[in-house]
PDB file of C-alpha atoms and ligand atoms in Angstrom:
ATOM      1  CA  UNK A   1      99.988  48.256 149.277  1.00 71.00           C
ATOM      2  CA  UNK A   2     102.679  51.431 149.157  1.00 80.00           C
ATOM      3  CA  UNK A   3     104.329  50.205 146.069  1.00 94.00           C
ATOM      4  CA  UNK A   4     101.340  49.213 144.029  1.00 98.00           C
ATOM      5  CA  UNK A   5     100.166  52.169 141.206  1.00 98.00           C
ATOM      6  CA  UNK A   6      96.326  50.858 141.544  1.00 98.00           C
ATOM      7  CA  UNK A   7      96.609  51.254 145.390  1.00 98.00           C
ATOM      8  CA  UNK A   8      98.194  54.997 144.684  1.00 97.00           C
ATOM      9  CA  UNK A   9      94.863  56.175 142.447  1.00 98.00           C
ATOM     10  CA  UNK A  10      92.222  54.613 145.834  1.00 98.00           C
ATOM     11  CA  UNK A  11      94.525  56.798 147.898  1.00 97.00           C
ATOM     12  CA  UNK A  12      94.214  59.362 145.567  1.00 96.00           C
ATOM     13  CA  UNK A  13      98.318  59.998 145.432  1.00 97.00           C
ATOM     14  CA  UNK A  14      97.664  59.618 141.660  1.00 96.00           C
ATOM     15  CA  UNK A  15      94.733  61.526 140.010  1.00 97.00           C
ATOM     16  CA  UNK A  16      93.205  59.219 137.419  1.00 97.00           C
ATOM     17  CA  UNK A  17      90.941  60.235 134.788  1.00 98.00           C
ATOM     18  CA  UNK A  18      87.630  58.878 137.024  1.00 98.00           C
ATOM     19  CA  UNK A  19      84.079  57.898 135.450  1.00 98.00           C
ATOM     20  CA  UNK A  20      83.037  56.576 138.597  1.00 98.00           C
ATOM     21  CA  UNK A  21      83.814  55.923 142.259  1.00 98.00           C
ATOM     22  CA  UNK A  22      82.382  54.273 145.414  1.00 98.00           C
ATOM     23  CA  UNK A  23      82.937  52.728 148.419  1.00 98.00           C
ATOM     24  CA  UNK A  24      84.403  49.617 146.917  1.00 98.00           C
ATOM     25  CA  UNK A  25      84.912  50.876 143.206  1.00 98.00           C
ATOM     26  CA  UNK A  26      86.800  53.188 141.166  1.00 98.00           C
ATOM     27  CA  UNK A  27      86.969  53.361 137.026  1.00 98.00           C
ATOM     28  CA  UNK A  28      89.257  55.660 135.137  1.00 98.00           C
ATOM     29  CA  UNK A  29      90.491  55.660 131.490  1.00 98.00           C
ATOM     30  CA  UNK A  30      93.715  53.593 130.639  1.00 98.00           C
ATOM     31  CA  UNK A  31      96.657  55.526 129.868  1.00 98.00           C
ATOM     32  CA  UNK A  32      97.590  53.790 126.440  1.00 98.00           C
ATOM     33  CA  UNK A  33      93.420  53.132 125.207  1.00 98.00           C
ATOM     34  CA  UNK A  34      93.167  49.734 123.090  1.00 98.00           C
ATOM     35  CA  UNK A  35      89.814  51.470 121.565  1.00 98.00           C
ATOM     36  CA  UNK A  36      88.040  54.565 121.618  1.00 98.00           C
ATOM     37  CA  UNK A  37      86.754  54.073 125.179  1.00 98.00           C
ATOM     38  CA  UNK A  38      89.173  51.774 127.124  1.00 98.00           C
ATOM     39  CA  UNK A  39      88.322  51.646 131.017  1.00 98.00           C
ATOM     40  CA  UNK A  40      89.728  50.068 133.899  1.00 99.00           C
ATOM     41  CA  UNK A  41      87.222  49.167 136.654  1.00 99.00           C
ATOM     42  CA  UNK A  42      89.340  47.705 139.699  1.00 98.00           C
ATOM     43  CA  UNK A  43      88.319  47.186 143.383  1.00 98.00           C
ATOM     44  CA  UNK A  44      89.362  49.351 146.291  1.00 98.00           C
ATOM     45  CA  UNK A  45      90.549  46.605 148.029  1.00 98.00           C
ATOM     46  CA  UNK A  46      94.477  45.352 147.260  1.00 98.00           C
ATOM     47  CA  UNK A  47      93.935  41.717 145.603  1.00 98.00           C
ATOM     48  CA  UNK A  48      97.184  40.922 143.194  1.00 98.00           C
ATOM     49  CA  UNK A  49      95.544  38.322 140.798  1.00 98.00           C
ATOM     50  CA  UNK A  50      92.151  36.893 139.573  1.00 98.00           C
ATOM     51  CA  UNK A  51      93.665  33.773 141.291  1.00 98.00           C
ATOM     52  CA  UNK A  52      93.715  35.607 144.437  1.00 98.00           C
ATOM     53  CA  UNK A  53      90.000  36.081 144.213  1.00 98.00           C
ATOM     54  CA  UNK A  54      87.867  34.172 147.201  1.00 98.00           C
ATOM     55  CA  UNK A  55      84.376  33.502 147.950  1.00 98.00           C
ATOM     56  CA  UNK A  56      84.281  36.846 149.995  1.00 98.00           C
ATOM     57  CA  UNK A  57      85.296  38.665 147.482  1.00 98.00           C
ATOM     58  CA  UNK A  58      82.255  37.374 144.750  1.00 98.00           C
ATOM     59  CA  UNK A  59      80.084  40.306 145.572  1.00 98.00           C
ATOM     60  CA  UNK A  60      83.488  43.036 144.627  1.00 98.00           C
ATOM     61  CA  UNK A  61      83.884  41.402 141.595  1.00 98.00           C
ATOM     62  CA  UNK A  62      80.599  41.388 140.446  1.00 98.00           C
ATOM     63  CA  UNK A  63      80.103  44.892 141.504  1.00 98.00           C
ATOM     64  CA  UNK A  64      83.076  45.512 138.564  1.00 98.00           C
ATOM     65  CA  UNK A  65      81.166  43.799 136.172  1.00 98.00           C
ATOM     66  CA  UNK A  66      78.211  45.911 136.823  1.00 98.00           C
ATOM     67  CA  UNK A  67      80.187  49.090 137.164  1.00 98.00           C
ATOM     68  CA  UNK A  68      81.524  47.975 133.694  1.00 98.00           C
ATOM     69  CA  UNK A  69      78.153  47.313 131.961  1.00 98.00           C
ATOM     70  CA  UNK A  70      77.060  50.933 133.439  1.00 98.00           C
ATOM     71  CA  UNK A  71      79.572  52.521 131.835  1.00 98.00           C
ATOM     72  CA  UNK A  72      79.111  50.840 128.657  1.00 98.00           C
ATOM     73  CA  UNK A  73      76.082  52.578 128.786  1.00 98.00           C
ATOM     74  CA  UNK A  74      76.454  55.813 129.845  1.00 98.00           C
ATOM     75  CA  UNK A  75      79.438  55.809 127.215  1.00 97.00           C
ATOM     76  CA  UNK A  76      76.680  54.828 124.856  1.00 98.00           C
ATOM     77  CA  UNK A  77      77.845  51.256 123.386  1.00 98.00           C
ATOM     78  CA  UNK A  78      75.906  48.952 125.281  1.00 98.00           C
ATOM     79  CA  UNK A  79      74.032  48.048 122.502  1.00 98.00           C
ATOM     80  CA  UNK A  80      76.318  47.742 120.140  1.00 98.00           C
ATOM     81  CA  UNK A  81      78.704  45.449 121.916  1.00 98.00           C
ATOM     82  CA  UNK A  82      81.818  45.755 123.797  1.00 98.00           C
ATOM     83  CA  UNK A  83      84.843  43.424 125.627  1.00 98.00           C
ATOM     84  CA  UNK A  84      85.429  43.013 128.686  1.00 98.00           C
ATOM     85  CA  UNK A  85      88.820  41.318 129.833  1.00 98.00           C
ATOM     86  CA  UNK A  86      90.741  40.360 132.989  1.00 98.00           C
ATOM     87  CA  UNK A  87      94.586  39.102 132.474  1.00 98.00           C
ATOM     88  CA  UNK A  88      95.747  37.110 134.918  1.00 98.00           C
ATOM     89  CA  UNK A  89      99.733  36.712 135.385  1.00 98.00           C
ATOM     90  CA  UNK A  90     102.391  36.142 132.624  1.00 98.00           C
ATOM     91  CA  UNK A  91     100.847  34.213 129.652  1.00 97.00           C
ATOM     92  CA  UNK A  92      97.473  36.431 130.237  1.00 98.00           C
ATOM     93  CA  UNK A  93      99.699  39.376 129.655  1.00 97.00           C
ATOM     94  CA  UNK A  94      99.208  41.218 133.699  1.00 98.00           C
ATOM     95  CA  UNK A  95     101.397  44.079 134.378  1.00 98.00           C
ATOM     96  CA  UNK A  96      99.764  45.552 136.966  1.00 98.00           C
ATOM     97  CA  UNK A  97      98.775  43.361 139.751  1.00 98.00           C
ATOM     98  CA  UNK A  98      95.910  44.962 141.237  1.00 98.00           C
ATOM     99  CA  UNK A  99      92.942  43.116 139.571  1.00 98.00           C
ATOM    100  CA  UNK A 100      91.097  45.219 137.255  1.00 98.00           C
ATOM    101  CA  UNK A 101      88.578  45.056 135.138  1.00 98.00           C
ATOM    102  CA  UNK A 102      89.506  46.247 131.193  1.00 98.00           C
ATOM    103  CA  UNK A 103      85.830  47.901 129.804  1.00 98.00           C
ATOM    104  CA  UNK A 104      87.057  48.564 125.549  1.00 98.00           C
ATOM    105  CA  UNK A 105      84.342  50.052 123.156  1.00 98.00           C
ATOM    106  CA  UNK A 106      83.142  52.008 120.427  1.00 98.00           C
ATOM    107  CA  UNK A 107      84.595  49.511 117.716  1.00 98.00           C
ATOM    108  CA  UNK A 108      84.270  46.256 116.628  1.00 97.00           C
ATOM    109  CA  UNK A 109      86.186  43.296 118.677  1.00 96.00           C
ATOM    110  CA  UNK A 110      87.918  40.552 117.033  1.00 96.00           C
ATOM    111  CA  UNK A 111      88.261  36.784 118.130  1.00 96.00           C
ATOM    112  CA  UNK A 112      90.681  35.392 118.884  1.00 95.00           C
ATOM    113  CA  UNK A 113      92.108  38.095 120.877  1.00 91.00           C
ATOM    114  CA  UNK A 114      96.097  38.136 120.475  1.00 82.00           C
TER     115      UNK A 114
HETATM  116  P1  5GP B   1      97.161  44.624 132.370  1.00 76.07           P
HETATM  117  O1  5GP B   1      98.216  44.500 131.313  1.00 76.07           O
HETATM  118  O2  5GP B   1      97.743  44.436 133.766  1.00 76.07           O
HETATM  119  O3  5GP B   1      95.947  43.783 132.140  1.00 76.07           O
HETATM  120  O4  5GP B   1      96.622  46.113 132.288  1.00 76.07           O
HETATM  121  C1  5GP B   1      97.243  47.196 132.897  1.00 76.07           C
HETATM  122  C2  5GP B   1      96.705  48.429 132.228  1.00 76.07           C
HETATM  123  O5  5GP B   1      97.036  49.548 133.038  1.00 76.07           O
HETATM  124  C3  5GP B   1      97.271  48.685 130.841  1.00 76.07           C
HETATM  125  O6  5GP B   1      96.219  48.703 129.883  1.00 76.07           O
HETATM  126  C4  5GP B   1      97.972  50.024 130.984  1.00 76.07           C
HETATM  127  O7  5GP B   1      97.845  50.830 129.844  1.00 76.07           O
HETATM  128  C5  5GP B   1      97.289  50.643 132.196  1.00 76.07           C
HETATM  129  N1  5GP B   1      98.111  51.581 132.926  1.00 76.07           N
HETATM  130  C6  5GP B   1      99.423  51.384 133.283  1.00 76.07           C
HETATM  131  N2  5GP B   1      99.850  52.473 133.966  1.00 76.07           N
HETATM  132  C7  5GP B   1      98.804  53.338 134.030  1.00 76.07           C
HETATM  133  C8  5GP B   1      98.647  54.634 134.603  1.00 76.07           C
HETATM  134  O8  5GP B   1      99.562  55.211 135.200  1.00 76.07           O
HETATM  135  N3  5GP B   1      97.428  55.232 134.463  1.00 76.07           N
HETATM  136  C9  5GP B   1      96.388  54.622 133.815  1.00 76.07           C
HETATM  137  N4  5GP B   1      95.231  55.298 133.734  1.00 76.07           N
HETATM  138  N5  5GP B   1      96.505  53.391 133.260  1.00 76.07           N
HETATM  139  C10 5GP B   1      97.692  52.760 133.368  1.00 76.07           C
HETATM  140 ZN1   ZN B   2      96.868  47.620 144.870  1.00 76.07          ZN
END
């Protein structure tokens, strides 16, 4: 997808700031961090939305999760607790429609989120 700024860091026309990368994977640090270590784990592959997510894809997805958890631990959190979110469209609050992954530690989480 040209036009898509997820698509742009895979074909590395943007330069993230990368913790990891794979075949199928890539994490970076968000732009505007939510907490002192605020990740984005999002598949190579162009899907738009987490309702765009099919049985082929189960394996991807859980490869984010476990790309997530890794970093959580390399970043040295993982047993204190972190978030992980997916938003999906409007009301989830999506801007970027490239699924991805959001990885936010190294503080305490409060429920309900907003
Ligand atoms: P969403 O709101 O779609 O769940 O999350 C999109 C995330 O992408 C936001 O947390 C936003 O800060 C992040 N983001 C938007 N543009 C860029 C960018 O150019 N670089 C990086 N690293 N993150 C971005
Ligand atoms: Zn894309």
């Amino acid at each position: 997808m040209s036009d898509c700024l997820f698509c742009k860091m895979v074909s590395g026309e943007i330069t993230p700031d990368t913790l990891y990368e794979d075949d199928d994977v890539l994490a970076f640090r968000d732009i505007n961090p939510q907490a002192p270590t605020h990740v984005l784990v999002i598949p190579k592959q162009h899907i738009a939305t987490l309702n765009d997510v099919d049985e082929i894809h189960a394996p991807l997805v859980g490869k984010m999760v476990r790309t997530a958890a890794a970093i959580a631990r390399q970043e040295g959190f993982a047993d204190a607790g972190y978030r992980t979110v997916m938003n999906c469209n409007a009301d989830g609050g999506q801007t970027v429609f490239h699924i991805h992954l959001h990885l936010l530690g190294g503080r305490p989480m409060h429920w309900p989120p907003g």
